[in-house]
Coordinates of C-alpha atoms and ligand atoms in Angstrom, one line a residue:
X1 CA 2.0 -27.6 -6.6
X2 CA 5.4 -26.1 -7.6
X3 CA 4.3 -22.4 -9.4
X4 CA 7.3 -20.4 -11.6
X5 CA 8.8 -17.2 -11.9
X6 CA 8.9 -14.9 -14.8
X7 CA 12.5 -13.8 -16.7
X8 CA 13.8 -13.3 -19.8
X9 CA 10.5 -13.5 -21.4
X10 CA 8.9 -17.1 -20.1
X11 CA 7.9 -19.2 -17.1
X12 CA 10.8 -21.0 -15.5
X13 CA 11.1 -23.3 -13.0
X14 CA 13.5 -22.4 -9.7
X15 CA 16.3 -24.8 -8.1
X16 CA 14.5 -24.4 -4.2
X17 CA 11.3 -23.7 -3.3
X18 CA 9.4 -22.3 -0.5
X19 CA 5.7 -23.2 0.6
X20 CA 2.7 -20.7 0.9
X21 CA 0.1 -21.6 3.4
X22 CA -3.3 -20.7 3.2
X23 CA -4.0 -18.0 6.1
X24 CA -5.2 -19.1 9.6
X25 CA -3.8 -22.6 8.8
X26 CA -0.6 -24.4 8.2
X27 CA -1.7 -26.2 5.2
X28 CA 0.5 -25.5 2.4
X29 CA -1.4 -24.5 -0.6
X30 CA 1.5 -23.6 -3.3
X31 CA 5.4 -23.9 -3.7
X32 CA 7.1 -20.4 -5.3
X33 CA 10.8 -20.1 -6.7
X34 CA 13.1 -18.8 -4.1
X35 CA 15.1 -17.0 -7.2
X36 CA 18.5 -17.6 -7.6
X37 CA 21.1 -14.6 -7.6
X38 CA 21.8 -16.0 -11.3
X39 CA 18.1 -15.8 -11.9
X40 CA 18.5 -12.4 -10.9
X41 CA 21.2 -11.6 -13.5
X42 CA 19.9 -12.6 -15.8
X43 CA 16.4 -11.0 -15.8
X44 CA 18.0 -7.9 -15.3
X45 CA 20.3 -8.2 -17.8
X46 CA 17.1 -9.2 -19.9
X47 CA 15.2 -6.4 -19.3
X48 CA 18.4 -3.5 -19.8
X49 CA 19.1 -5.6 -22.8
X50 CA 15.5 -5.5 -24.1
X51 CA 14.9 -2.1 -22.9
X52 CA 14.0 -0.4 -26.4
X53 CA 11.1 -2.4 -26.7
X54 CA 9.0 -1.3 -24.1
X55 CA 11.0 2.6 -24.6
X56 CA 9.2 2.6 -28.0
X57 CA 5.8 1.5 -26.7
X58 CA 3.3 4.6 -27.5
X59 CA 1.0 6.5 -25.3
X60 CA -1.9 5.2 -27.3
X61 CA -0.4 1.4 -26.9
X62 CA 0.2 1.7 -23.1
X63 CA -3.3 3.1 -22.5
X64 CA -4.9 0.5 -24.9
X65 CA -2.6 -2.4 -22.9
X66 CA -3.3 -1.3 -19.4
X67 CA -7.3 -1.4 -20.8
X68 CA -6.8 -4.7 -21.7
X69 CA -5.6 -5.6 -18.8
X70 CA -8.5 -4.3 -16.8
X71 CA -11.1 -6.2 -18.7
X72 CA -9.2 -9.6 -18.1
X73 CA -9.5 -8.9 -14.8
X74 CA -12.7 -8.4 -15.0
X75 CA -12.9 -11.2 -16.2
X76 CA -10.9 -13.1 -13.5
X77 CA -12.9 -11.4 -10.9
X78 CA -13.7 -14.1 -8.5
X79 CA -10.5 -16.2 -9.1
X80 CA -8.8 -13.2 -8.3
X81 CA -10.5 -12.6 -5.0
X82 CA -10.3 -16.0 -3.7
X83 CA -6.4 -16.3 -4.2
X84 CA -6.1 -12.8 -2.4
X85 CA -8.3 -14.3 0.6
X86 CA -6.3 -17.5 0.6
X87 CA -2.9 -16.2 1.0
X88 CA -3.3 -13.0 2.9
X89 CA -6.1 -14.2 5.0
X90 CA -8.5 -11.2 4.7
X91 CA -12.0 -12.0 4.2
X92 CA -13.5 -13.1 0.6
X93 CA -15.6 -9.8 1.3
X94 CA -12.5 -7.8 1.7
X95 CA -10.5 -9.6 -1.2
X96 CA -13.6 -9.0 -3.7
X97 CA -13.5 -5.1 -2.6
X98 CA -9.4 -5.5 -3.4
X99 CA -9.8 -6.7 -7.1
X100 CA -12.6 -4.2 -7.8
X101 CA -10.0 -1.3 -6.3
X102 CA -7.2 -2.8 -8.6
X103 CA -9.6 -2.3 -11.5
X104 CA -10.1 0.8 -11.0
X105 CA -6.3 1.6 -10.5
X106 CA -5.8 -0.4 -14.5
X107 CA -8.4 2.3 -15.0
X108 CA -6.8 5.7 -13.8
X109 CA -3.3 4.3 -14.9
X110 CA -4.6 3.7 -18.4
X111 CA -6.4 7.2 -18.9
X112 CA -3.3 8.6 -17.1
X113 CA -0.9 7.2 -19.6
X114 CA -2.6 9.7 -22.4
X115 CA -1.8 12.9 -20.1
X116 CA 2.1 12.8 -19.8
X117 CA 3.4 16.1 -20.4
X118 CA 5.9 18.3 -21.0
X119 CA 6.5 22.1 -21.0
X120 CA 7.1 25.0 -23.1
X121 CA 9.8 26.8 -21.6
X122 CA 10.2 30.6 -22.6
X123 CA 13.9 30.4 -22.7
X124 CA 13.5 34.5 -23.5
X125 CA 12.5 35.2 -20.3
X126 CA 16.0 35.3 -19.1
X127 CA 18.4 38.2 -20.7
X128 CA 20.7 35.6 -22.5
X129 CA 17.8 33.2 -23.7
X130 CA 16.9 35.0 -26.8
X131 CA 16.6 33.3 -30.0
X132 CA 15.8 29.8 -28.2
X133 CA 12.6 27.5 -27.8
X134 CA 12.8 25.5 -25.2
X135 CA 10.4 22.3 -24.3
X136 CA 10.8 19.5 -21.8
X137 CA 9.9 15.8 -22.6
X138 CA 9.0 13.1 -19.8
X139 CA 11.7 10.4 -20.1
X140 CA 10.8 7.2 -18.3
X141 CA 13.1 5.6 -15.3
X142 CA 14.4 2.2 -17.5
X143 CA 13.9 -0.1 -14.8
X144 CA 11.5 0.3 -11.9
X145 CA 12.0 -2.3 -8.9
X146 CA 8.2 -2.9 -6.8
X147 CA 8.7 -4.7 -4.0
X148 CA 5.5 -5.3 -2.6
X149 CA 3.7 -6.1 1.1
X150 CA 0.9 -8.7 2.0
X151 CA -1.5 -6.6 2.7
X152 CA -3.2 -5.4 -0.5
X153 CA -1.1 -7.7 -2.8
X154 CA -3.1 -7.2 -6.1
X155 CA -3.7 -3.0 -5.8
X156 CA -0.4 -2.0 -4.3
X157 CA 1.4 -4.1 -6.6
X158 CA -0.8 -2.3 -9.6
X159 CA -0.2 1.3 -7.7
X160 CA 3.3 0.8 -8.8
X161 CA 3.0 -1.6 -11.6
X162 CA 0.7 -0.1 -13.5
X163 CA 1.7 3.2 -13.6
X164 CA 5.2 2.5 -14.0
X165 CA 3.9 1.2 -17.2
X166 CA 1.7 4.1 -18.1
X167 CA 5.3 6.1 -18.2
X168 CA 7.4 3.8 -20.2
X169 CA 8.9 2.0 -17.7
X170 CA 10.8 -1.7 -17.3
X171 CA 9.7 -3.6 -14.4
X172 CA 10.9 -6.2 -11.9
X173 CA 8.3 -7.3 -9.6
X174 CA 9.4 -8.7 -6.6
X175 CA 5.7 -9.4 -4.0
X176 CA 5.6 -10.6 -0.8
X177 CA 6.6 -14.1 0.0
X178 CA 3.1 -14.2 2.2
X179 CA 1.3 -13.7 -1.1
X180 CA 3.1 -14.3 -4.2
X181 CA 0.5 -15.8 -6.2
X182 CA -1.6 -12.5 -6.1
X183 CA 1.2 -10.9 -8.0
X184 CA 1.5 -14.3 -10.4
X185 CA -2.1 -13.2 -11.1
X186 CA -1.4 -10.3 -12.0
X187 CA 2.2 -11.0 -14.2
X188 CA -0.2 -13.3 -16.2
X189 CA -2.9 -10.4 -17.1
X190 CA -0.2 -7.6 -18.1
X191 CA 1.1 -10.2 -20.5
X192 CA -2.1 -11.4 -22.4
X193 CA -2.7 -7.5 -22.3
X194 CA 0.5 -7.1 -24.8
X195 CA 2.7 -6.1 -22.0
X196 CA 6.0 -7.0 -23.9
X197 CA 7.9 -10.4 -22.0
X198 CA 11.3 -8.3 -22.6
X199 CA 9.7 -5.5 -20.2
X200 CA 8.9 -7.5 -16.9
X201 CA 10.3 -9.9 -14.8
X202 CA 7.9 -11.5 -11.9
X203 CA 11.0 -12.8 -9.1
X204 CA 9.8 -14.2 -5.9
X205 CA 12.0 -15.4 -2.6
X206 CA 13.0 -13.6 0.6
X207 CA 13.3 -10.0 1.2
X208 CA 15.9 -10.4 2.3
X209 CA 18.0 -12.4 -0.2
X210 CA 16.5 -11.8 -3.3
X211 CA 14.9 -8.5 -2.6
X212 CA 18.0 -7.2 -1.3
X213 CA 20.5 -8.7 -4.0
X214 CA 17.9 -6.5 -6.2
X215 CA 17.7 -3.2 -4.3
X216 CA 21.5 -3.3 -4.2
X217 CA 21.5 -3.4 -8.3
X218 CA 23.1 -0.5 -9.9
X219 CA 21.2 -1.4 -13.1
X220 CA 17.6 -0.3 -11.0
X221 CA 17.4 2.8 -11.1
X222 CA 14.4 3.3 -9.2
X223 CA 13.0 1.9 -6.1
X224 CA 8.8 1.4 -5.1
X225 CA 8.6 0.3 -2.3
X226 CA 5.3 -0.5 0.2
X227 CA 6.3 -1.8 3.4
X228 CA 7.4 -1.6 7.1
X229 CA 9.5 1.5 8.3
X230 CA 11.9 -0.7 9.5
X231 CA 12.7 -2.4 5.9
X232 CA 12.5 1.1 4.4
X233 CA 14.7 1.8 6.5
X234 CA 16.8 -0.9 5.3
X235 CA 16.3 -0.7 1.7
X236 CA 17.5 3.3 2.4
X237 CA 21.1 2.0 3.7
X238 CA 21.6 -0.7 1.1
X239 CA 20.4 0.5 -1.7
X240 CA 22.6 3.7 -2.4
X241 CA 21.9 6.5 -5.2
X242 CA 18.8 6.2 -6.3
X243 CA 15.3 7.3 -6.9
X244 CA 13.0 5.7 -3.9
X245 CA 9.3 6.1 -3.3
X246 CA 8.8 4.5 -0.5
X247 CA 4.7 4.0 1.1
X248 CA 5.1 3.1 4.9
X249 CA 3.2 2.2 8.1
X250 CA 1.5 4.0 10.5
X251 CA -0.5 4.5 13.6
X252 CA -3.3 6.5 12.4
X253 CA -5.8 8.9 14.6
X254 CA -9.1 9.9 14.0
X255 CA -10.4 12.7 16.0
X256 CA -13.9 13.0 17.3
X257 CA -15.6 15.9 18.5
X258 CA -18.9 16.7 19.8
X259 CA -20.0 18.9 17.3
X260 CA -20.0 15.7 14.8
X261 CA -23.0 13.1 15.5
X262 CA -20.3 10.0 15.4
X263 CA -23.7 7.5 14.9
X264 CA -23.7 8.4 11.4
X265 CA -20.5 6.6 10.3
X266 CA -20.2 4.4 13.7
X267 CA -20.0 1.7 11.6
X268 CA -17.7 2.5 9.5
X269 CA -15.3 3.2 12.2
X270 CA -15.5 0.2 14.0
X271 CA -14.9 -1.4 10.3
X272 CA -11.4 1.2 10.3
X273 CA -10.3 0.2 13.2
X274 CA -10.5 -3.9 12.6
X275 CA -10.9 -4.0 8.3
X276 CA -8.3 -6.9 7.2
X277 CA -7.8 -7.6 11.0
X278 CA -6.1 -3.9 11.3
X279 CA -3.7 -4.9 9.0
X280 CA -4.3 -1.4 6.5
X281 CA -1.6 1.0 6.7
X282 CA -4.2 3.9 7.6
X283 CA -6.2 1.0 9.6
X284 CA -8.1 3.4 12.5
X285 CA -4.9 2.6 15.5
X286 CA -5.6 5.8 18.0
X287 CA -9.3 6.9 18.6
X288 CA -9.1 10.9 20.3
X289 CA -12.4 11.2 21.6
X290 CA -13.4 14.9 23.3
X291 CA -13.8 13.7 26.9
X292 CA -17.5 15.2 27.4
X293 CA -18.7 12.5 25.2
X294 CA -15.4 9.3 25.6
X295 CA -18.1 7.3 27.9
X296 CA -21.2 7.5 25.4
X297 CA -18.8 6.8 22.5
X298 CA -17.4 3.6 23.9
X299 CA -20.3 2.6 25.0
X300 CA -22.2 2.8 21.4
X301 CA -18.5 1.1 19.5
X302 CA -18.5 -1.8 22.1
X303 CA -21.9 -2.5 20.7
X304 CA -21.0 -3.4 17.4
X305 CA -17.9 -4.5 18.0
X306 CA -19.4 -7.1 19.9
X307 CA -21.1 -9.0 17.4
X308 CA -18.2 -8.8 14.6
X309 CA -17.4 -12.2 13.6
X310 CA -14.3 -13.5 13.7
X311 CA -13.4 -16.8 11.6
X312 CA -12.3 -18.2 8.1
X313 CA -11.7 -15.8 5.8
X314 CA -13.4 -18.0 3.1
X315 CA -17.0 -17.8 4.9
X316 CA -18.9 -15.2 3.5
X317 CA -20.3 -13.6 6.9
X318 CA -16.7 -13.3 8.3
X319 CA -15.9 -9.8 9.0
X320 CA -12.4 -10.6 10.5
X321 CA -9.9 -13.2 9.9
X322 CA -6.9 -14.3 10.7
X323 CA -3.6 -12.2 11.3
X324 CA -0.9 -13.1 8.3
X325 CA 0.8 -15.4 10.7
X326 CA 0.9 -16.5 14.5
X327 CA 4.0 -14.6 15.4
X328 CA 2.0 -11.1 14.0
X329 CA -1.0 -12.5 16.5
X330 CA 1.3 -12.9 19.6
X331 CA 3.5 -9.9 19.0
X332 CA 0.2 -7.8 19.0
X333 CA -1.2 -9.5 21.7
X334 CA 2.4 -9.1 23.9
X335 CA 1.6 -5.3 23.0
X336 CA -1.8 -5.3 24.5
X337 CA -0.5 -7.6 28.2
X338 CA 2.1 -4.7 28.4
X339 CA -0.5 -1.6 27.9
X340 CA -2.9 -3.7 30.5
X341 CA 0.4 -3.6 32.6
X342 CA 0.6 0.4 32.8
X343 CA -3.1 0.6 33.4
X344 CA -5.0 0.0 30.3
X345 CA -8.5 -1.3 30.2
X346 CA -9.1 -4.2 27.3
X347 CA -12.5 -4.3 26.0
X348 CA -14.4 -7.1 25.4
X349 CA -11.2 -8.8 26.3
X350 CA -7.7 -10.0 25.3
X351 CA -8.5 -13.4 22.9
X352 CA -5.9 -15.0 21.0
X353 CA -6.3 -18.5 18.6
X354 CA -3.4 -19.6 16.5
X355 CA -3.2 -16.7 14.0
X356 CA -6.8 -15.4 15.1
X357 CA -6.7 -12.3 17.7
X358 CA -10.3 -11.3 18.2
X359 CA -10.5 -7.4 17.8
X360 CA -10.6 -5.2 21.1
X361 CA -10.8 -1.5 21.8
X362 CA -8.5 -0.5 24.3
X363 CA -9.1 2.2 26.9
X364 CA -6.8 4.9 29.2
X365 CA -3.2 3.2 27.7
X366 CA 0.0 5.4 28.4
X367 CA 0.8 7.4 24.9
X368 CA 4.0 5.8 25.1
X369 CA 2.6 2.3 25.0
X370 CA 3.6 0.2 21.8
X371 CA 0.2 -0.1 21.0
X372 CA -0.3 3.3 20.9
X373 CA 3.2 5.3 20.1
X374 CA 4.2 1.9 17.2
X375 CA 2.8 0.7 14.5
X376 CA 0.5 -2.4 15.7
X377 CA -1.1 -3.5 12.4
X378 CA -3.8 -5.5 14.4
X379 CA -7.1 -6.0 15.3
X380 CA -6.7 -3.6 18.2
X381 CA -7.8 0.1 18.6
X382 CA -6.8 2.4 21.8
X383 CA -9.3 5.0 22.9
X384 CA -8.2 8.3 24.8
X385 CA -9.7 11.1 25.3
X386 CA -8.5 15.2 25.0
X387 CA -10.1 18.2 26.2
X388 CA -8.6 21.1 24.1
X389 CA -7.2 21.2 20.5
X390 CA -3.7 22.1 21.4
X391 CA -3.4 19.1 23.2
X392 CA -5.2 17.0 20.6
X393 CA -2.6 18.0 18.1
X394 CA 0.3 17.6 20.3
X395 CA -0.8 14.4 20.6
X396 CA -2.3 12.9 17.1
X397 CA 1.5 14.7 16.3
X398 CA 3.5 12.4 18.5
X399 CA 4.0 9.7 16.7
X400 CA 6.8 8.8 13.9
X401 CA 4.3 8.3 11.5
X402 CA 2.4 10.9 9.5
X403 CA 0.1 8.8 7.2
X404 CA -3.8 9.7 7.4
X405 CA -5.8 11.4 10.0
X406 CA -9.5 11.4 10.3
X407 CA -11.4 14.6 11.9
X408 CA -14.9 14.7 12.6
X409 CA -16.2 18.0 13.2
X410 CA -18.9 19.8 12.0
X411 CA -17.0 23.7 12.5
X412 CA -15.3 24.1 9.2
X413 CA -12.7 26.5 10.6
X414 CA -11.3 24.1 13.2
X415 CA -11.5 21.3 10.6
X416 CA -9.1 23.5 8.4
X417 CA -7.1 24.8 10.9
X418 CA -6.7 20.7 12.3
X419 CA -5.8 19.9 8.8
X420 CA -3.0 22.4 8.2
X421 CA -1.7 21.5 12.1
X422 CA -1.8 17.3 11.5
X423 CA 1.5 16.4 10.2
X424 CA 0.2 13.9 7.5
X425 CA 0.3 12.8 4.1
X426 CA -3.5 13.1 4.0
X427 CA -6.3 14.7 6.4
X428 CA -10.1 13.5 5.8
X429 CA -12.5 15.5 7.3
X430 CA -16.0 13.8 8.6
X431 CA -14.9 10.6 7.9
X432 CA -12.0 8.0 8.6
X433 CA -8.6 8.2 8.1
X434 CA -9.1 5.1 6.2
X435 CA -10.7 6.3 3.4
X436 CA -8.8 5.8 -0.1
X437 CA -9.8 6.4 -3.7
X438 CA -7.0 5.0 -6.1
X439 CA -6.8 8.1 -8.2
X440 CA -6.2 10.8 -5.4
X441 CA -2.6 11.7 -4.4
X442 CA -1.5 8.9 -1.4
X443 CA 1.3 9.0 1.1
X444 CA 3.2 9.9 4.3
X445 CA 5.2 12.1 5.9
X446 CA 7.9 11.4 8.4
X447 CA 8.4 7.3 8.9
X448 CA 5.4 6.8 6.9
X449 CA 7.4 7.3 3.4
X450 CA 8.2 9.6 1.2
X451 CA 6.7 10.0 -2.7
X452 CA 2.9 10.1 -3.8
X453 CA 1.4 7.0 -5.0
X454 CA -2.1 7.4 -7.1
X455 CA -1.0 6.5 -10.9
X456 CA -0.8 10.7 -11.6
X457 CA 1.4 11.1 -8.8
X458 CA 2.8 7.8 -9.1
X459 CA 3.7 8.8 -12.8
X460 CA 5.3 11.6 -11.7
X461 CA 7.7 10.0 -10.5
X462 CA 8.4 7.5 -12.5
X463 CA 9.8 10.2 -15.5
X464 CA 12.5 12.4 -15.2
X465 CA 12.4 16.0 -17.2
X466 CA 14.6 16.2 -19.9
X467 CA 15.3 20.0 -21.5
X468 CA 15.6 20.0 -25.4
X469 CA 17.1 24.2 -26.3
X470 CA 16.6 24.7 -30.1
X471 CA 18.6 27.6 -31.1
X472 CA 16.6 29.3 -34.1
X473 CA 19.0 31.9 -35.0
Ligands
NAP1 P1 7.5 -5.8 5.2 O1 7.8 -6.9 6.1 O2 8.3 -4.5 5.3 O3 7.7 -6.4 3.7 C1 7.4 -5.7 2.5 C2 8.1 -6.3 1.3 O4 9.5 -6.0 1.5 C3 8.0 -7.8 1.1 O5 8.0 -8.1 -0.2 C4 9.3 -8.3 1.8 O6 9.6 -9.6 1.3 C5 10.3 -7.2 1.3 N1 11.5 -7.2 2.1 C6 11.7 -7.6 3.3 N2 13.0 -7.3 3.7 C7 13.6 -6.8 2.6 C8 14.9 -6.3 2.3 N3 15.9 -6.3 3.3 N4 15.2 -5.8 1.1 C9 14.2 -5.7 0.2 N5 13.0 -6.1 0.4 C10 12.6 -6.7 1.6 O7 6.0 -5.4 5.2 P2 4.7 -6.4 5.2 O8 4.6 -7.0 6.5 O9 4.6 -7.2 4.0 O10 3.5 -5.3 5.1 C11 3.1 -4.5 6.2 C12 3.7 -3.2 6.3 O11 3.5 -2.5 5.1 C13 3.1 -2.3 7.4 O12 4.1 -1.6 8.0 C14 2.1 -1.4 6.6 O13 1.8 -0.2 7.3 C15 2.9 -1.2 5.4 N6 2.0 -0.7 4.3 C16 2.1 0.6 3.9 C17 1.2 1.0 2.9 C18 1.2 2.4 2.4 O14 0.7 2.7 1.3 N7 1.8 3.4 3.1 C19 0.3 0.1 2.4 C20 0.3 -1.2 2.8 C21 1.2 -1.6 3.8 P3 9.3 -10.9 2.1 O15 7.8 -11.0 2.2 O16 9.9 -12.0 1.3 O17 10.0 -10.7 3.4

């Protein structure tokens, strides 16, 4: 089935295709556009061309549309779910939790489109100010670029999308070429919303071609980005002056000490470390366990981790599926026969079939080991231990990333004193660095990104603040 891409305000058909295959398998399920660089042109030149349109959308309008949109999802609930779990390979389960997160972000983005202020300046606080009222009004970027990752291809599109929206903003949307009919999906419910055709183009093909002939744009003014530090990195060369928010990887730590009875969210750790077969940006990577209790603690994980179940994504007592492709699966699984090489211990043990890599925790490797120093955005988990909380931090701190951290401890000065020493974009105390609500302010530091995503923060961003003096004398 050969699907289109969205320009100049309709479906169109593209000159070459490329296939999408459902995760886990090689069957093709879907043929997408691989946009031309005239494509390109002209849906730019589309949107700057039609950019009054969506400039003279009000507050009230972009709060009632972004509503809209909600409640068709709603309404496409299970249709939804079933493309995310197709294409990206996580679990119906995970996929159903996905579309109920993106509803919530149309939510928070809606009601956010109702709060976007300016200032009262008192221009007489300075000696030569008098006579002058001064306010500030929140002018929107005109055309915002998301390029978007596999992962999460519904909400992290709508982290961008839909805010970008709330603040007046034009919008190419370029997804992930794993996943593109998650971001069809949602193209489809921002326009029977009454999101205006002239304000959004939907343009899939390769990162590298099509993504990058759009990055490099002079038109864009604006760059969201969710991805790997490597094409951030990238993006960052090509894409010259301009505004980027960029949402990266990580190798995320959660901290355990024995003050904190771990049993009470056990589960939900082992579920950090191996949710969407690790392949979460603030998936649980590095487990810091205080070495009085490392041997208990490993022993009461391996016990649930042993009876996850791995298979289809489509079968509803899967908890993990397939990695997004087989290359992902070996390159993680190269990572692990390396640690095992400087004198890790892999528990249960090192599995691999196809795309499928069945989850292990991973004891004693080297701090300098890819799977514990990189990124390894895989079922995989490495457990060491620490004995003081100078080294802990030295440690958890070693890394390029600075994401999410997750602290248990039940002494609230060392959990604040950790929390002002982590260098991360987030610290959550008692429970795992995983944890997300779509409204709260989200992001790294370091090679995890720069910017806040969460549709307030994300809104923030999206507006530059422009000074009106009125002299009154
Ligand atoms: P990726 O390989 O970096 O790709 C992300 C997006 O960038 C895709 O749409 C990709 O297109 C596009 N792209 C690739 N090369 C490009 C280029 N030269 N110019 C412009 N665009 C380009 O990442 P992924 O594998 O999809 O996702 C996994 C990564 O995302 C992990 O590192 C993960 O930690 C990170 N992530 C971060 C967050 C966060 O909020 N911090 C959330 C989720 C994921 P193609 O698919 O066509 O190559």
């Amino acid at each position: 089935m050969k699907e289109k891409i969205f320009f100049e305000g309709k479906w169109q058909e593209g000159e070459k295709y490329f296939g999408v295959y459902k995760k886990g398998t090689k069957e093709i399920i879907y043929e997408f556009p691989e946009s031309t660089d005239e494509q390109i042109e002209k849906a730019v030149s589309y949107l700057e061309k039609n950019r009054k349109k969506v400039k003279s959308l009000t507050s009230f309008e972009r709060y009632k549309l972004l509503f809209k949109a909600k409640e068709i999802l709603e309404k496409r609930f299970e249709e939804t779910a079933k493309i995310i779990s197709l294409e990206s390979g996580k679990t119906i389960n995970e996929a159903r939790f996905e579309v109920k997160r993106g509803i919530e972000t149309l939510l928070f983005s809606a009601e956010e489109a109702k709060r976007i202020y300016g200032e009262f300046i008192p221009m007489d606080a300075s000696e030569f100010g008098k006579d002058r009222i001064g306010f500030t009004i929140m002018e929107p970027d005109p055309i915002v670029l998301a390029i978007t990752p596999f992962n999460f291809p519904l909400n992290l599109a709508l982290h961008k999308i839909a805010p970008a929206i709330a603040a007046g903003c034009s919008i190419v949307f370029k997804p992930s070429s794993y996943t593109p009919m998650s971001g069809k999906v949602l193209t489809e419910i921002l326009l029977e919303a009454g999101f205006p055709p002239e304000g959004i183009a939907f343009l899939t093909g390769g990162g590298g071609t099509v993504g990058e002939r759009l990055v490099k744009d002079k038109r864009i003014r604006h760059i969201s980005f969710t991805g790997s530090k490597e094409i951030g990195e990238r993006i960052s060369l090509v894409a010259g002056m301009k505004k980027k928010t960029f949402e990266l990887g990580s190798n995320s730590a959660l901290c355990i000490f024995p003050d904190f009875d771990y049993t009470r969210i056990l589960e939900r750790i082992v579920k950090g470390a191996y949710a969407l077969a690790g392949q979460v940006c603030i998936s649980i990577q590095r487990i810091y366990v205080e070495k009085s209790i490392k041997e208990k603690f490993v022993e009461d994980y391996l016990n649930i981790l042993k009876n996850l179940k791995v298979g289809d994504q489509l079968n509803e007592d899967t908890d993990v599926g397939p990695m997004i492709s087989e290359s992902a699966a070996e390159k993680a699984e190269e990572w692990v026969k390396k640690a095992i090489d400087k004198g890790a211990k892999v528990l249960p043990e090192l599995k691999r079939e196809g795309s499928f890599l069945y989850p292990v925790l991973i004891l004693d490797a080297p701090e300098d080991s890819e799977v514990c120093a990189k990124e390894a955005f895989a079922p995989l988990a490495v457990c060491n231990s620490f004995e003081t909380e100078e080294e802990l931090v030295e440690k958890v701190n070693n890394s390029e990333y600075g994401l999410q951290c997750g602290v248990l401890t039940s002494d609230i000065e060392r959990a604040i004193k950790l929390a002002k020493e982590i260098e991360v974009g987030g610290v959550i105390i008692n429970d795992i660095p995983s944890f997300r609500v779509d409204h709260m302010p989200y992001g790294g530091v370091k090679g995890s990104g720069m910017g806040r995503e969460g549709p307030r923060y994300a809104i923030r961003d999206f507006v530059e603040e422009k000074i009106v003096v009125i002299k009154v004398k």
